[in-house]
Each structure stands twice: as C-alpha cells, then as structure tokens.
Short mmCIF file of C-alpha atoms in Angstrom, two decimals:
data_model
loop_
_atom_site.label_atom_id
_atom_site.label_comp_id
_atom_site.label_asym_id
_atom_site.label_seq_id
_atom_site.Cartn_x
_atom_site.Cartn_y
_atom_site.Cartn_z
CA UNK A 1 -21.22 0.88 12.33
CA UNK A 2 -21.00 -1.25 15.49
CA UNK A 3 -17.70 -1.12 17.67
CA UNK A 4 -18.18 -3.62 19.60
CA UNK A 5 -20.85 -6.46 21.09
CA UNK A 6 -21.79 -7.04 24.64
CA UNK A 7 -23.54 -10.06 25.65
CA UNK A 8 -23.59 -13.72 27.46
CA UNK A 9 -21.30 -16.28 25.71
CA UNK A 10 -22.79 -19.38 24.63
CA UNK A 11 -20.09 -21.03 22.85
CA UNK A 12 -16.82 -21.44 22.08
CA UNK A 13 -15.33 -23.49 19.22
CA UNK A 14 -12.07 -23.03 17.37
CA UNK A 15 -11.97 -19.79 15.59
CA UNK A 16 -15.60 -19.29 16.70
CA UNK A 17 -17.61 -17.50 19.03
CA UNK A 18 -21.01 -17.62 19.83
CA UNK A 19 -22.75 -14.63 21.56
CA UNK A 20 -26.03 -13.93 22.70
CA UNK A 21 -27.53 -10.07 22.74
CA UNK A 22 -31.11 -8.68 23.53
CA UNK A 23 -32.47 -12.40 21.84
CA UNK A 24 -29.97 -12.52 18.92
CA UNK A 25 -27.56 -15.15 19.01
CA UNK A 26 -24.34 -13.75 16.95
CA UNK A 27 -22.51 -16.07 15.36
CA UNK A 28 -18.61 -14.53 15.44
CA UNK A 29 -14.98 -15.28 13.87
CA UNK A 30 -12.40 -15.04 16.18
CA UNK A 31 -8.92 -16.27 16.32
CA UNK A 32 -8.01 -18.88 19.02
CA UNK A 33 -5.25 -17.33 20.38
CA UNK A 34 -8.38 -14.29 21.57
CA UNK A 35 -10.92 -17.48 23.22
CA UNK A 36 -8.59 -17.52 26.15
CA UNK A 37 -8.61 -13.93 26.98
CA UNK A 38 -12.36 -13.41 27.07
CA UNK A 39 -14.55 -14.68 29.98
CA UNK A 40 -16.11 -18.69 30.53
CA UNK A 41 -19.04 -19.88 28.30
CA UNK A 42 -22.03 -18.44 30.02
CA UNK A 43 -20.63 -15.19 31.34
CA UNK A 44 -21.21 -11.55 30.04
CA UNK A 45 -18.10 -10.99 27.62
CA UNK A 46 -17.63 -7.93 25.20
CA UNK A 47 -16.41 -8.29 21.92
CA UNK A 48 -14.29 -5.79 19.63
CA UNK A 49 -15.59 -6.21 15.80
CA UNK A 50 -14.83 -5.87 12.33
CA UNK A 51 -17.56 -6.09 9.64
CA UNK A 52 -16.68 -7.66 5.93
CA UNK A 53 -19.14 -7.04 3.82
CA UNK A 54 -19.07 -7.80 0.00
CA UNK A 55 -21.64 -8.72 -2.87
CA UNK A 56 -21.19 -12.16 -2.38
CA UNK A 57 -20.71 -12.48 1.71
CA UNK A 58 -20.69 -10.95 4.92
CA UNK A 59 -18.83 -12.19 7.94
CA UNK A 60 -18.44 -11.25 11.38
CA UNK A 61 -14.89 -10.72 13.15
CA UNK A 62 -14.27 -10.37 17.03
CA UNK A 63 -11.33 -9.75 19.29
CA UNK A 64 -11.28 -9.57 23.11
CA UNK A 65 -9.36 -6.45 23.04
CA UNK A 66 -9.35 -3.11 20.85
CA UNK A 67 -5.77 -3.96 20.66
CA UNK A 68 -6.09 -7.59 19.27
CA UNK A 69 -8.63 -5.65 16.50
CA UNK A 70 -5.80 -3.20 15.35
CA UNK A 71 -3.39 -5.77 15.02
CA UNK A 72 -6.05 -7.81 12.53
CA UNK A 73 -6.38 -4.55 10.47
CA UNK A 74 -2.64 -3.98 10.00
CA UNK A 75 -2.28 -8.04 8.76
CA UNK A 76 -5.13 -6.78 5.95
CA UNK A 77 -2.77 -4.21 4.84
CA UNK A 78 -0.49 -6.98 3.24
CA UNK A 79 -1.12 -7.93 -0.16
CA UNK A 80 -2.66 -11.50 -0.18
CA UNK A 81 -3.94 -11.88 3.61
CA UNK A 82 -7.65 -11.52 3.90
CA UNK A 83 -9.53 -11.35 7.24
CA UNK A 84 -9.84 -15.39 7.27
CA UNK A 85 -6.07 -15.64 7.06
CA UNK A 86 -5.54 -13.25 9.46
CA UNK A 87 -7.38 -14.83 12.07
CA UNK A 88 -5.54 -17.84 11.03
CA UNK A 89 -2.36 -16.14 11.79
CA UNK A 90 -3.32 -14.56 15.23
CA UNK A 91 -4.88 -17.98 16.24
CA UNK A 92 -1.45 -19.59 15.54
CA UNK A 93 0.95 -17.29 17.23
CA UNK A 94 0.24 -14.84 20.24
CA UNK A 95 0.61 -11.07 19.26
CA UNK A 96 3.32 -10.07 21.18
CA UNK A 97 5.28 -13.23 19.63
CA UNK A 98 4.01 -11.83 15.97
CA UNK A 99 5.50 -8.56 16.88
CA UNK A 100 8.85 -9.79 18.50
CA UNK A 101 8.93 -12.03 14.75
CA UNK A 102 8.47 -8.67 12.84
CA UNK A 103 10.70 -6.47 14.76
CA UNK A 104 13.77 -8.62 14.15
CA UNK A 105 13.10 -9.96 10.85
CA UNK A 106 12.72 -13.42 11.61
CA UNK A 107 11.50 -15.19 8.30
CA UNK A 108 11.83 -18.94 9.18
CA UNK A 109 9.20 -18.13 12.19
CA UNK A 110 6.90 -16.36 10.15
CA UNK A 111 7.31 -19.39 7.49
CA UNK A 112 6.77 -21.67 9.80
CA UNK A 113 2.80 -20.35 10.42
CA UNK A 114 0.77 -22.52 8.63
CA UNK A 115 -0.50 -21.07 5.02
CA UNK A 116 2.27 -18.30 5.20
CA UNK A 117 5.25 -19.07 2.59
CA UNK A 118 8.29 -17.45 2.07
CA UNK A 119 6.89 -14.67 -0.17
CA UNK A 120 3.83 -13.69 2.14
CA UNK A 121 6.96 -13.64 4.58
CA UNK A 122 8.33 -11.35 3.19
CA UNK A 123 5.69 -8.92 2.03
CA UNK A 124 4.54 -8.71 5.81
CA UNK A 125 7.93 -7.82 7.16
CA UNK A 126 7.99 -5.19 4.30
CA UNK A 127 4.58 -3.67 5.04
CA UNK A 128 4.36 -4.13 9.05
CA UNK A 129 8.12 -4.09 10.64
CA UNK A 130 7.73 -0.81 12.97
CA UNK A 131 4.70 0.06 11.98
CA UNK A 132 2.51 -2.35 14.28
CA UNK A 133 0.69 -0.32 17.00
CA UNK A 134 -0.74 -1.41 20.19
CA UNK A 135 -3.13 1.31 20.95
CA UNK A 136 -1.86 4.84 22.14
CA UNK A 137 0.05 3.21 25.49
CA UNK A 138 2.80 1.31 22.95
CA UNK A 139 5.56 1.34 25.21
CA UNK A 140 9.01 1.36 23.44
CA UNK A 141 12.20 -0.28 24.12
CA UNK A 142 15.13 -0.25 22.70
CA UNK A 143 13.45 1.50 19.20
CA UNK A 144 10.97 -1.71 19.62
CA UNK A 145 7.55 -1.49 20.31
CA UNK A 146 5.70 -4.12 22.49
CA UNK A 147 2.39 -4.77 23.45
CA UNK A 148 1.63 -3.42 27.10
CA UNK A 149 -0.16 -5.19 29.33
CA UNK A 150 -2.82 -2.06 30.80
CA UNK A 151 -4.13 -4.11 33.64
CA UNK A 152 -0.80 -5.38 35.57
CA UNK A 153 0.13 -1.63 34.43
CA UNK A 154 -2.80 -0.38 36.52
CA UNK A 155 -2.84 -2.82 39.42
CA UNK A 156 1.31 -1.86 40.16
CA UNK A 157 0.37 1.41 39.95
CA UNK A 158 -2.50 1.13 41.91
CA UNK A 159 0.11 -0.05 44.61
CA UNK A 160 2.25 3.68 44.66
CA UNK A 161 4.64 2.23 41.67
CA UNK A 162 5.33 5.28 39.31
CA UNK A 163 3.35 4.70 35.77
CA UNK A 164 6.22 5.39 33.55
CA UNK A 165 8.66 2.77 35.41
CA UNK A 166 5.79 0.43 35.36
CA UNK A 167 5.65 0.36 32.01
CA UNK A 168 9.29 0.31 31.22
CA UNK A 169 9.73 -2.47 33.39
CA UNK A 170 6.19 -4.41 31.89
CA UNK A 171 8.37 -3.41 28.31
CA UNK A 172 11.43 -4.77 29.50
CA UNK A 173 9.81 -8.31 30.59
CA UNK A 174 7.83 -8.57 27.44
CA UNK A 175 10.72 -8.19 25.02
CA UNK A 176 12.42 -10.60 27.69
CA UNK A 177 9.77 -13.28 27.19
CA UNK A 178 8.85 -12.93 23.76
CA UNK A 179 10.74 -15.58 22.73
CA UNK A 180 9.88 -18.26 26.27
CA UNK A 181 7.64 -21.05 24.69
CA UNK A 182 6.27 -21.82 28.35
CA UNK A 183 4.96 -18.29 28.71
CA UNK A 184 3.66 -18.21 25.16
CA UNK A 185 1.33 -21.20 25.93
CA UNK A 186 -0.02 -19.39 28.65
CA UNK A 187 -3.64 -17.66 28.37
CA UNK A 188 -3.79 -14.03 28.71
CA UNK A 189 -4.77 -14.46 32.43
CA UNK A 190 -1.91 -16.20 33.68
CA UNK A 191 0.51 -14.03 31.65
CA UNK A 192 -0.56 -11.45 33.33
CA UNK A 193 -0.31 -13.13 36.67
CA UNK A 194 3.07 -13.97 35.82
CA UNK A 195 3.79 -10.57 34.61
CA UNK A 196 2.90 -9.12 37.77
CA UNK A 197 4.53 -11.43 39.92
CA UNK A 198 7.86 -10.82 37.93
CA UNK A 199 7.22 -7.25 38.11
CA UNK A 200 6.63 -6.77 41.71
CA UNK A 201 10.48 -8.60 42.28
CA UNK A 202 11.90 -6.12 39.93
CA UNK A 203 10.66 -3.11 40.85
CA UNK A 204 11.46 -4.05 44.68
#
C-alpha cells in the first residue's frame, strides 16, 4: 500500500485536502491543526496516508508529517475513537499540547475537546500515557517524551551546535511551551521560527 502522496495542492477546506497527482485529483481527510504545516494552495506538497477500507466505505487520511500519522494510529488504539474522531481530536489541539495533556494526566483538558467525555478521557490516558512516540528522534525529558522539532534541530546544528544539546535544549523549550496558548495558535512555521530564535539565546 501507498505511504505517502506527492502532488500540487488545489484546495484546502477544514479537515480537507485536495491534491492533484499524474491527472487524479485526490480528495483527502486531514485534521486542521496539519493544513498549516503543509505548503500554499497551488504548490507541490507531500502527504503521509492512512487507508480505511471496509465493506461499506473507504476513506482517505493525510498528515503533513510521518510523525503527525503515528500519532493518528496510536488515538485508533483507544476503544471508541475511529479515524474521523481522531482527526477531530488532532484538528482541535496541536500534538505536542495532546502529549503534554497525556503525560500529566490532565482530564479536564482532554474533556474539554469537543466529542471527548469523561470516559473516552479516561480510556486514552489509560491506553496512550508514555506510550506516544514521535518517530525514532523522541527526545526525553524529565521521563517525558516530546515531539522534536527535526528542522530547527538540523539548521542549529548546521551552525557547529552539538546534536545532542540541540535537542535537549529544543526538549527543554517544548515542555516549556506546551502549555503557552500564544505559541499554540501558532502554525508549524512560525513555531519553528520561534523555536529557533529561543534556541539560538540559550545555547549562546
């Protein structure tokens, strides 16, 4: 089966991307929360993808990173959450924020997603706290795991910073913002802007 999709985007609309490959427009569920970290409408974007297919349907999942996929799969470990409440999840709270809500047990947060009650609450806690994975580069803090952020990783390396420090320090200022509303609103691009800019002070 397909990993992932490669084409020109031609729409965006919430929870729903439109891409266009070799002549076939695909039409692709995506949570809003992943709109803002792929490309403009009408620029080459790729697309990580997850394939239900049942007797009665078959639908069409994307994520902008491989990353924003695996955290999808782990929400359809927990008894009651399909892929379309999922995305409804991820589309109403960024994944770091989902991870920081996990890690410290944080029920009232998780209630207060839309369409998750106090039961589903607790069932994801139960099935996901320290076991959420961010691909193989999970960097961990203080026994908590948080989502790195490869690129400003790269680009401070790229400038003679050591890797592992780099990463301890991206850690450290994740876990520190995971709870900031202001940076929360922000779209992958200028969290990672602000990332780097906060990284480049502490690691001077």
């Amino acid at each position: 089966m397909f990993n992932s999709i490669t084409g020109i985007i031609t729409a965006k609309l919430p929870k729903q991307l439109f891409l266009e490959n070799n002549g076939i427009e695909w039409d692709i569920c995506i949570p809003d929360s992943n709109l803002d970290m792929l490309p403009s409408v009408g620029s080459e974007g790729k697309v990580y993808t997850y394939l239900q297919h049942t007797e009665q349907l078959m639908n069409l999942f994307g994520f902008a990173t491989n990353d924003e996929r695996t955290l999808f799969l782990d929400l359809l470990k927990v008894d009651g959450v399909g892929p379309k409440g999922a995305v409804k999840i991820m589309s109403c709270v960024t994944s770091s924020r989902l991870l920081s809500i996990l890690e410290n047990d944080d029920l009232a947060s998780l209630e207060a997603i839309p369409g998750i009650g106090k039961k589903t609450a607790g069932k994801m806690i139960l099935a996901l706290k320290g076991k959420v994975h961010f691909g193989e580069e999970t960097v961990t803090v203080k026994g908590k795991n948080v989502m790195p952020y490869t690129d400003v990783v790269n680009s401070l390396v790229s400038m003679g910073y050591d890797k592992k420090t780099v990463e301890q320090k991206i850690a450290e200022l994740t876990q520190e913002l995971s709870s900031d509303e202001d940076f929360s609103a922000k779209n992958q691009k200028e969290k990672e802007d602000f990332l780097f800019r906060r990284a480049v002070v502490g690691l001077a």
